[in-house]
Short mmCIF file of C-alpha atoms in Angstrom, two decimals:
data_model
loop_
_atom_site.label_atom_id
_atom_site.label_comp_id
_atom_site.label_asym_id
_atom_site.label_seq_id
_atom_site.Cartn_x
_atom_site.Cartn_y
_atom_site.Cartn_z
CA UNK A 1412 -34.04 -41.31 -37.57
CA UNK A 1413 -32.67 -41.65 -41.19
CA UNK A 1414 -32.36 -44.94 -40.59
CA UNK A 1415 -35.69 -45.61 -39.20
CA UNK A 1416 -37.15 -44.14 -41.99
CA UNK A 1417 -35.19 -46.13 -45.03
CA UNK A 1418 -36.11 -48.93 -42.97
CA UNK A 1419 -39.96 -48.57 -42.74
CA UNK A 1420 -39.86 -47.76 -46.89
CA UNK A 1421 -38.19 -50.88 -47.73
CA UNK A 1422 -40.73 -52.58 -45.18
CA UNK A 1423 -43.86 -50.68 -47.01
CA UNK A 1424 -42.05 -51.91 -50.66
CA UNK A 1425 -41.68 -55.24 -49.55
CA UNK A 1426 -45.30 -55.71 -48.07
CA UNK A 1427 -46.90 -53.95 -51.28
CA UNK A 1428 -44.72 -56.09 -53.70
CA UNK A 1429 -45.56 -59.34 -51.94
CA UNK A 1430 -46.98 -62.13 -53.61
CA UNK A 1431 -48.19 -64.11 -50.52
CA UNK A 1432 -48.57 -64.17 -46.93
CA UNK A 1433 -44.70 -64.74 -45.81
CA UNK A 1434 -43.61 -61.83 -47.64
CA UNK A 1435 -46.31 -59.84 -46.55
CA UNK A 1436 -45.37 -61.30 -43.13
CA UNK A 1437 -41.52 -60.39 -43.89
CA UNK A 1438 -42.64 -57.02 -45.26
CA UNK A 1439 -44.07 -56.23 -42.18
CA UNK A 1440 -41.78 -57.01 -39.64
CA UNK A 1441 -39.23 -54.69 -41.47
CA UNK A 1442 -41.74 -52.20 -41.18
CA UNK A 1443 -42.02 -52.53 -37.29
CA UNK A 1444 -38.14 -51.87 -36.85
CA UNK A 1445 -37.97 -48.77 -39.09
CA UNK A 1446 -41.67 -47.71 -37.23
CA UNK A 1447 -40.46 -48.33 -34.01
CA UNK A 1448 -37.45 -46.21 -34.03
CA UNK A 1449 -39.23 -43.68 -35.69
CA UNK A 1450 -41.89 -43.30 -32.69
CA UNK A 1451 -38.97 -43.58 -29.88
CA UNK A 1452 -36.32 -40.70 -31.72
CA UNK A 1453 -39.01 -38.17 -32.37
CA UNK A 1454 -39.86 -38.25 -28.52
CA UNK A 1455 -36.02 -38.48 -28.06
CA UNK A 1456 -35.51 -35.14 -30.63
CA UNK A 1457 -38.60 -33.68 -28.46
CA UNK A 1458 -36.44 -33.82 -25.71
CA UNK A 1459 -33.24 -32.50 -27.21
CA UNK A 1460 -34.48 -29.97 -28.17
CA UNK A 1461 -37.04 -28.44 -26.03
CA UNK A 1462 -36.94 -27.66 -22.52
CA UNK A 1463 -38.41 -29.85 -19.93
CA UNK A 1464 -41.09 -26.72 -18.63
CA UNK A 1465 -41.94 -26.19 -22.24
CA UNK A 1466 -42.50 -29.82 -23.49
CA UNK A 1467 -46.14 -29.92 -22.55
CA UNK A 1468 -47.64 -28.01 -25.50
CA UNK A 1469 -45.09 -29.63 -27.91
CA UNK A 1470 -45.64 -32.91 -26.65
CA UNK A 1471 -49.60 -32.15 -27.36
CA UNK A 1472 -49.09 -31.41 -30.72
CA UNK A 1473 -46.59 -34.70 -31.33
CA UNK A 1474 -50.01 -36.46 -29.88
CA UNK A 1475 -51.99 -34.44 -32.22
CA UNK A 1476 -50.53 -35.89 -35.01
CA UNK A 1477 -50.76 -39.56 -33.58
CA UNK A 1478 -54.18 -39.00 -32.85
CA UNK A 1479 -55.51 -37.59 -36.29
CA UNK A 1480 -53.59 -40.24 -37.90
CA UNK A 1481 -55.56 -42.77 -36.08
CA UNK A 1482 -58.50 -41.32 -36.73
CA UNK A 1483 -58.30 -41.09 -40.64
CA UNK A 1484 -55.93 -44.25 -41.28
CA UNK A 1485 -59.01 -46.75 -40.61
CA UNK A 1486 -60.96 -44.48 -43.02
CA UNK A 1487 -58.30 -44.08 -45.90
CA UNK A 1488 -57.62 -47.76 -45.00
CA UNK A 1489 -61.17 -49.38 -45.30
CA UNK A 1490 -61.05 -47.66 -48.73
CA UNK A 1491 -58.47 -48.98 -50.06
CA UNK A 1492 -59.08 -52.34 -48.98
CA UNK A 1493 -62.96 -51.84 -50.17
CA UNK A 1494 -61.74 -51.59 -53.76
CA UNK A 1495 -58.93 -54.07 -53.37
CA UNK A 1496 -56.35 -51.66 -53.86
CA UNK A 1497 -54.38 -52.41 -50.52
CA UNK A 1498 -51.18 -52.52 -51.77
CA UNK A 1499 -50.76 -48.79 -51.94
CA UNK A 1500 -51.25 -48.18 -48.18
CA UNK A 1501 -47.67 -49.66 -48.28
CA UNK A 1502 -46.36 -47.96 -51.57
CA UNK A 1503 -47.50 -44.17 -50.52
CA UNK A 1504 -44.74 -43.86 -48.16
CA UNK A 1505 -42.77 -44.04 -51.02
CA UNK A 1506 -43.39 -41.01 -52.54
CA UNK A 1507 -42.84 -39.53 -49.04
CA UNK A 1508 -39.28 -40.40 -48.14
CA UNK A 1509 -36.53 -38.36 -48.98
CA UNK A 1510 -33.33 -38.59 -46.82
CA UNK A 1511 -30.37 -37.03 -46.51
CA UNK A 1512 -26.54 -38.17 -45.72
CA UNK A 1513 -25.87 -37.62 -41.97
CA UNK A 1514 -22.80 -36.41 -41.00
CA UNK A 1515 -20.51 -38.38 -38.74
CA UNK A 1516 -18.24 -41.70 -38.57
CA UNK A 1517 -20.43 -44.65 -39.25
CA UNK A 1518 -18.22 -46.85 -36.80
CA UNK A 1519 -18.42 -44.83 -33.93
CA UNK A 1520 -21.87 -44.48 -34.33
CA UNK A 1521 -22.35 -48.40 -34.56
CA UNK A 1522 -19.82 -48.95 -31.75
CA UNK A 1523 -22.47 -46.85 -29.32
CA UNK A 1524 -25.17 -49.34 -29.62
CA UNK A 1525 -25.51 -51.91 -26.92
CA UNK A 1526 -25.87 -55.21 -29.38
CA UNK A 1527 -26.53 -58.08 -26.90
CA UNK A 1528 -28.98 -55.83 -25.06
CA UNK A 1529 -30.60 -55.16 -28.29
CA UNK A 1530 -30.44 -59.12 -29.62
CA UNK A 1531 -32.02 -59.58 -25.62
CA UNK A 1532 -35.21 -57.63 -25.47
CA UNK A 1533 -35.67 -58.14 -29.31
CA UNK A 1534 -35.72 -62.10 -29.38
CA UNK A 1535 -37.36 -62.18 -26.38
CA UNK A 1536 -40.27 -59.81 -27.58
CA UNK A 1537 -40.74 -61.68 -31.08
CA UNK A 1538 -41.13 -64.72 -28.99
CA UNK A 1539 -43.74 -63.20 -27.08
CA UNK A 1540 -45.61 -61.91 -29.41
CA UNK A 1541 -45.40 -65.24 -31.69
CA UNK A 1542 -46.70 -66.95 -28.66
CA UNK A 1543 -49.56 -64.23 -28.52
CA UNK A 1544 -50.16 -64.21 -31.58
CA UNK A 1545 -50.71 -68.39 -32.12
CA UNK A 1546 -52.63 -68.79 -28.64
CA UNK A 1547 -56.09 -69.59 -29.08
CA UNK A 1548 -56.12 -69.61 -32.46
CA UNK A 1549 -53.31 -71.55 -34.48
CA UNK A 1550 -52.75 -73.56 -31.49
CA UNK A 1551 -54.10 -73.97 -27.67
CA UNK A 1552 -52.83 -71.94 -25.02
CA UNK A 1553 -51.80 -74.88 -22.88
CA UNK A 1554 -49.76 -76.16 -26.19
CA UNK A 1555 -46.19 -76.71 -26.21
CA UNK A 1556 -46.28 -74.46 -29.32
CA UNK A 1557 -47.74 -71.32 -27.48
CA UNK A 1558 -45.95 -71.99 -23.94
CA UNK A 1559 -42.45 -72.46 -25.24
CA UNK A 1560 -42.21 -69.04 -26.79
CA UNK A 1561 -43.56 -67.37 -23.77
CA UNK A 1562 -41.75 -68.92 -21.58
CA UNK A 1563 -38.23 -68.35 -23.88
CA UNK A 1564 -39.65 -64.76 -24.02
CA UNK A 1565 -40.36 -64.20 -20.21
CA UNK A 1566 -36.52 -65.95 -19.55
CA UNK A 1567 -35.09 -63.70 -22.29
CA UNK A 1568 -36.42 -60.40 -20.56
CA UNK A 1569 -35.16 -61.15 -17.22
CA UNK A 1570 -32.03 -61.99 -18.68
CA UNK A 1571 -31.98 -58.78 -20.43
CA UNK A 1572 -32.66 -56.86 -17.18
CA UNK A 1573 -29.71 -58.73 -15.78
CA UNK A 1574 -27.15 -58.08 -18.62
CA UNK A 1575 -28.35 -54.21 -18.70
CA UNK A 1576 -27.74 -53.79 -14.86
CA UNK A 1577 -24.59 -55.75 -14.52
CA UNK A 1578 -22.38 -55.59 -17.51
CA UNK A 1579 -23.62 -53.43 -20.30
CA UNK A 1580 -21.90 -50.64 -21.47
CA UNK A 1581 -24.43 -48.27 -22.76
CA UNK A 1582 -27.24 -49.84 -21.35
CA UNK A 1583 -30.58 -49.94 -23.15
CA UNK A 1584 -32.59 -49.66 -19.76
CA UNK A 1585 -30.70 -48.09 -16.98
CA UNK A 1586 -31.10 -49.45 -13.51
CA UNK A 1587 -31.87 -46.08 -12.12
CA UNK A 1588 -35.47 -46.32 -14.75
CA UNK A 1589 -36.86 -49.24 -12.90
CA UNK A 1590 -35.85 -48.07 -9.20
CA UNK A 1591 -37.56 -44.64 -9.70
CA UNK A 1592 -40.99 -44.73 -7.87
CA UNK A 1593 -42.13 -42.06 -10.00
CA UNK A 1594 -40.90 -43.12 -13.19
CA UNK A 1595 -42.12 -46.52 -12.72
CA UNK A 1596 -45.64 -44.90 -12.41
CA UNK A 1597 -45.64 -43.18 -15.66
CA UNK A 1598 -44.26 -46.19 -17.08
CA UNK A 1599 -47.06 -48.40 -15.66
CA UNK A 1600 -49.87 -45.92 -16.92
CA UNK A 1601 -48.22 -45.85 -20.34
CA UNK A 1602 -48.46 -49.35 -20.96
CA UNK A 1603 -52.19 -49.76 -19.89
CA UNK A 1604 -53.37 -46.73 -21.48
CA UNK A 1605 -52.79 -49.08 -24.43
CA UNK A 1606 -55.04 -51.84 -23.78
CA UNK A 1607 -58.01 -49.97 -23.53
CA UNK A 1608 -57.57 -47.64 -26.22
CA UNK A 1609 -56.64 -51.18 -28.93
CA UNK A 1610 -59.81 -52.71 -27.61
CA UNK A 1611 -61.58 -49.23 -28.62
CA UNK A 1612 -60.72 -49.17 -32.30
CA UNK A 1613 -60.81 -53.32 -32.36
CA UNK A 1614 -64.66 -53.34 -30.97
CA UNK A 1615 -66.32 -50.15 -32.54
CA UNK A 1616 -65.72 -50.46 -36.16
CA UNK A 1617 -67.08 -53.85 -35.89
CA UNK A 1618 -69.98 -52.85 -34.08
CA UNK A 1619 -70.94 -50.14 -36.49
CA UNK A 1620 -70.47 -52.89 -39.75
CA UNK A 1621 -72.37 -55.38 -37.32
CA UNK A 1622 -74.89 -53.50 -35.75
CA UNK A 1623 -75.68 -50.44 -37.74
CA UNK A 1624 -74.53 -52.23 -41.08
CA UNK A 1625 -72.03 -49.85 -41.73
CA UNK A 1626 -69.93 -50.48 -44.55
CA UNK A 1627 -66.04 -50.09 -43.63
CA UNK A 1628 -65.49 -46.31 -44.93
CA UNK A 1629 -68.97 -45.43 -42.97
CA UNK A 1630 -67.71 -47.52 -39.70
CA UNK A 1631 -64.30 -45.77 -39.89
CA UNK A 1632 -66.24 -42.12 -40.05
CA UNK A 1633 -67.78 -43.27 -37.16
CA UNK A 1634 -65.22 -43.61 -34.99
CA UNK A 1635 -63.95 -39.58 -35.79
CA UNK A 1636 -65.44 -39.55 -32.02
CA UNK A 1637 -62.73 -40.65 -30.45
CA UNK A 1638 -59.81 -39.82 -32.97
CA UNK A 1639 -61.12 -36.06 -33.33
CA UNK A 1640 -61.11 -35.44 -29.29
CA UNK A 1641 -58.41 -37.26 -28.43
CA UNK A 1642 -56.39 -34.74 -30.58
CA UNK A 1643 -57.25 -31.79 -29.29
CA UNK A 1644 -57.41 -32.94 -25.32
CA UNK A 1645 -53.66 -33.77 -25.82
CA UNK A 1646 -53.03 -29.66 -27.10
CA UNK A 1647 -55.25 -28.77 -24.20
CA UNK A 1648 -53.69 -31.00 -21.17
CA UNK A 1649 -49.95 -29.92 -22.31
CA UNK A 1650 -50.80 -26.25 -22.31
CA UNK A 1651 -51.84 -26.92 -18.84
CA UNK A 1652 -49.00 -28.71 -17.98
CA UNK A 1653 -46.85 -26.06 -19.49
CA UNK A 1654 -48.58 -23.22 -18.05
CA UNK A 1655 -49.41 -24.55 -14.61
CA UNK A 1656 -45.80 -26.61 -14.29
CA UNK A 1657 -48.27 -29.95 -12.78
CA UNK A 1658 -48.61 -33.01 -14.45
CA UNK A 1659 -50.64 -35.08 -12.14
CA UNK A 1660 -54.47 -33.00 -12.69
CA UNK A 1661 -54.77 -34.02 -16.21
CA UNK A 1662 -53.62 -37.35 -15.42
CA UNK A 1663 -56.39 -37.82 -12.91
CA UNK A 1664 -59.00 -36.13 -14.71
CA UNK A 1665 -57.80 -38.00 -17.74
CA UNK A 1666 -58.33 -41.22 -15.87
CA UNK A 1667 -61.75 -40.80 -14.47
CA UNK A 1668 -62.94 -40.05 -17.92
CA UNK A 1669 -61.50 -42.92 -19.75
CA UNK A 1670 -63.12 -45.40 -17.39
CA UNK A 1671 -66.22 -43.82 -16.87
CA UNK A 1672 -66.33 -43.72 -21.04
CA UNK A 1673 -65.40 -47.12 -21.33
CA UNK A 1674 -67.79 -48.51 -18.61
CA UNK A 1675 -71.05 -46.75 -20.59
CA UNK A 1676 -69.89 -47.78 -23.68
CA UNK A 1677 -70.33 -51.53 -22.32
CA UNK A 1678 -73.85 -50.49 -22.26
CA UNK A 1679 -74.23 -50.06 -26.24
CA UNK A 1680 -76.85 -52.72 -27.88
CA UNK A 1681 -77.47 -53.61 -31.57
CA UNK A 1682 -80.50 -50.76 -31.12
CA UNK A 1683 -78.78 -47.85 -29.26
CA UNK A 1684 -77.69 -44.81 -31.33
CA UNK A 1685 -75.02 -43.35 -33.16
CA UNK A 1686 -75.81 -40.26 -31.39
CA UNK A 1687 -75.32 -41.86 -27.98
CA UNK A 1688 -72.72 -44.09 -29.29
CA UNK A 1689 -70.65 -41.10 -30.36
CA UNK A 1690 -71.28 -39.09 -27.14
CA UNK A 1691 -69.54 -42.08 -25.14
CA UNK A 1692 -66.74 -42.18 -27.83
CA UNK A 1693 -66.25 -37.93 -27.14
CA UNK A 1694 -65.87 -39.12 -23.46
CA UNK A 1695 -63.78 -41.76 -23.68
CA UNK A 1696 -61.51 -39.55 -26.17
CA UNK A 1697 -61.24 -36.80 -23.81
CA UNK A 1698 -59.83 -39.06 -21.14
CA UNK A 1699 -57.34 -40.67 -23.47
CA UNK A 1700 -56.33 -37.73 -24.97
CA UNK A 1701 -55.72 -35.68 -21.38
CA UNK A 1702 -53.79 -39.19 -20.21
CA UNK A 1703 -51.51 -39.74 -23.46
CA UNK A 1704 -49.77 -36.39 -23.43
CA UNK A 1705 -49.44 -36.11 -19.25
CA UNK A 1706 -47.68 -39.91 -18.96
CA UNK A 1707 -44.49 -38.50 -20.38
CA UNK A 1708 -43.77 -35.95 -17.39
CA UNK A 1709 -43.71 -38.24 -14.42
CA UNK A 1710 -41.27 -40.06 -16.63
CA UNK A 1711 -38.93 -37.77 -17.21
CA UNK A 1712 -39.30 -35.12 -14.45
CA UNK A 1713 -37.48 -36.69 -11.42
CA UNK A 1714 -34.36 -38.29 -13.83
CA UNK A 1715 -31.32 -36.58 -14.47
CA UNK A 1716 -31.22 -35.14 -18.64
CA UNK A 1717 -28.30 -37.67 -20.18
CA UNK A 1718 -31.47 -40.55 -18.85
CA UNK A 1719 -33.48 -38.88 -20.98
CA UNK A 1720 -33.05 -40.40 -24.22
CA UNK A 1721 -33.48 -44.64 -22.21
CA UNK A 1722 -36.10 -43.45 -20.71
CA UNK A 1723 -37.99 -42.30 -23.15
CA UNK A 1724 -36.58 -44.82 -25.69
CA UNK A 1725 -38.44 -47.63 -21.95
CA UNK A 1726 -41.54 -45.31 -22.48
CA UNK A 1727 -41.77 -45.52 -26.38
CA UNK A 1728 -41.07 -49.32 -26.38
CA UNK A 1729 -43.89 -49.94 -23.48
CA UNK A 1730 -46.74 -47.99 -25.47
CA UNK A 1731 -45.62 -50.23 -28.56
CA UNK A 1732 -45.55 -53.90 -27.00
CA UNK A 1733 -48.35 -53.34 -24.88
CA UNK A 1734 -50.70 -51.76 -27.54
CA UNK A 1735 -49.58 -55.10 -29.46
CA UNK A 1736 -50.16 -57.22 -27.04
CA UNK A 1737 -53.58 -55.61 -26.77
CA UNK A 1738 -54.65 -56.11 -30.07
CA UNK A 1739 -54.19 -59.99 -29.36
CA UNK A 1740 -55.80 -59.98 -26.24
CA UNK A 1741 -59.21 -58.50 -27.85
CA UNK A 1742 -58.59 -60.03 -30.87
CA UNK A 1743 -58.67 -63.71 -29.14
CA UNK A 1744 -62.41 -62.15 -27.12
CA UNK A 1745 -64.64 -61.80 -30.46
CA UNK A 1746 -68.18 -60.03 -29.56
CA UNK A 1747 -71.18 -61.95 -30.20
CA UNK A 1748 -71.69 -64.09 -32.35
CA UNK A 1749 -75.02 -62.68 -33.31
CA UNK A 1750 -73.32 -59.23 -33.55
CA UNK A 1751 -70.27 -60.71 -36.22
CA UNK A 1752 -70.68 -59.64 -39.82
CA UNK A 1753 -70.78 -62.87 -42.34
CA UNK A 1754 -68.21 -64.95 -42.52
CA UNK A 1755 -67.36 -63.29 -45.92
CA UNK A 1756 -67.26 -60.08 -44.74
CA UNK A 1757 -64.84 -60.25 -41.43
CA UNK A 1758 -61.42 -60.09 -43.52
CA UNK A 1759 -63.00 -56.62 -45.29
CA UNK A 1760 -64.23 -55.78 -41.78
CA UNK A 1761 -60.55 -56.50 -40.39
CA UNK A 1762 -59.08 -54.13 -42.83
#
């Protein structure tokens, strides 16, 4: 976690000390490996610590703090970007970081990790994602440019299931993870939770700015719907869990709510509003909120404890990719035309 952290400061240094687009680029990516193992190893100290019965309401408030986060970054974001002052939505975390020395043998601790595994599922996802990322836009999808990474990435993850199942050491990924029926299920739900929930906070600030000709700090207040129920729904659904010891009612509620949110906010025109727009966001909220914290149980609950820390590490790394891999997808399906701000305003409407 130490690690994590030093990583994702010199990542938010680099990006607000760059000069141009590569080291923004570079800035970034060092941000994503320090961020990533920040998100798995606090579900991973979750679990160390707390028992299985009693993770429910903690597991709420870990999604609390997701949640509020995502609710007020796009506000304290489009402000900072409003008055050209981006740079310190890198800097602040700064001021934030203050780490200790862990105790322990450095070497043993860097003879644990499972290398190849982690060169594996870490090439193989760039190349994904670079192939995502230039579809459709630098390039077309049929392109040798876009298939070649894809198809390097979709070769590099089967390898990596090979090597993990037949001759790593510490595997990254145990077998036993992708051969448990009800594992696989929370894994599954995990990863497209995500997709709906990127398209949500792509589409609605834009439609605010578009529509309702929001500016960005008004568009971001707009979207408390969502951010400011999903928060407390997760609280709510693991107390249940907790005190009723079942997982799979909030998940189904949860479920049923998200899509019937998400189906009546396709009905939203340029002259519905905010009240009704907001009342489909509280919906749609609700369901994600009740679905987020509940995913984590049928993960964990039929696996013996030392899988604990791979699975969770699978479950972490699925919300991740897929929520990225989200973002592209709605990113490369723009609204309207006629709903678009001006050309000159979409890169202050991106921030």
């Amino acid at each position: 976690m130490l690690a994590s952290l030093a990583i994702f400061a010199v990542g938010g240094a680099l990006s607000g000390a760059s000069t141009g687009s590569a080291t923004l680029f570079a800035g970034r990516t060092v941000q994503g490996l320090g961020g990533g193992g920040v998100l798995t190893l606090s579900s991973i100290i979750l679990s160390d610590i707390v028992a299985l019965h009693e993770r429910g309401l903690y597991n709420g408030i870990l999604g609390l703090a997701w949640s509020a986060a995502s609710g007020v970054g796009p506000v304290i974001g489009g402000s900072f970007a409003q008055d050209e002052h981006w740079r310190w939505l890198f800097l602040l975390v700064l001021f934030c970081v203050k780490l200790p020395t862990p105790p322990g043998s450095m070497r043993l601790k860097l003879e644990q990790i499972d290398w190849i595994g982690n060169a594996l599922v870490m090439g193989s996802t760039i190349a994904i994602v670079i192939g995502m990322t230039w579809g459709g836009i630098e390039h077309a999808w049929t392109s040798a440019q876009v298939l070649v990474p894809l198809i390097v990435g979709g070769v590099g993850l089967v390898l990596f299931l090979l090597y993990e199942a037949l001759w790593a050491r510490n595997p990254l990924v145990p077998v036993s993870l992708i051969l448990n029926r009800t594992s696989i299920s929370g894994f599954i739900q995990t990863g497209l939770l995500s997709i709906p929930l990127t398209g949500l906070m792509h589409y609605l600030p834009v439609y605010y700015q578009a529509c309702m000709l929001a500016s960005p700090i008004r568009a971001g207040t707009l979207v408390f719907g969502v951010a400011f129920t999903v928060a407390p729904t997760t609280i709510v659904a693991g107390a249940l869990i907790t005190a009723t010891k079942r997982y799979r009612p909030p998940i189904w509620f949860g479920w049923a709510l998200l899509l019937a949110g998400q189906g009546l906010l396709t009905t939203l025109t340029a002259t519905s509003s905010k009240a009704t727009s907001i009342g489909f966001q509280i919906l749609t909220g609700v369901g994600i909120g009740a679905v987020y914290s509940s995913t984590y149980f049928p993960v964990l609950v039929s696996l013996p404890v030392e899988q604990n820390a791979p699975a969770l590490a699978l479950y972490v790394f699925l919300r991740s990719f897929c929520t990225d891999m989200g973002r592209r997808h709605w990113r490369d399906r723009p609204a309207e035309p006629a709903l678009l701000p001006p050309p000159r305003e979409i890169p202050r409407s991106a921030a």
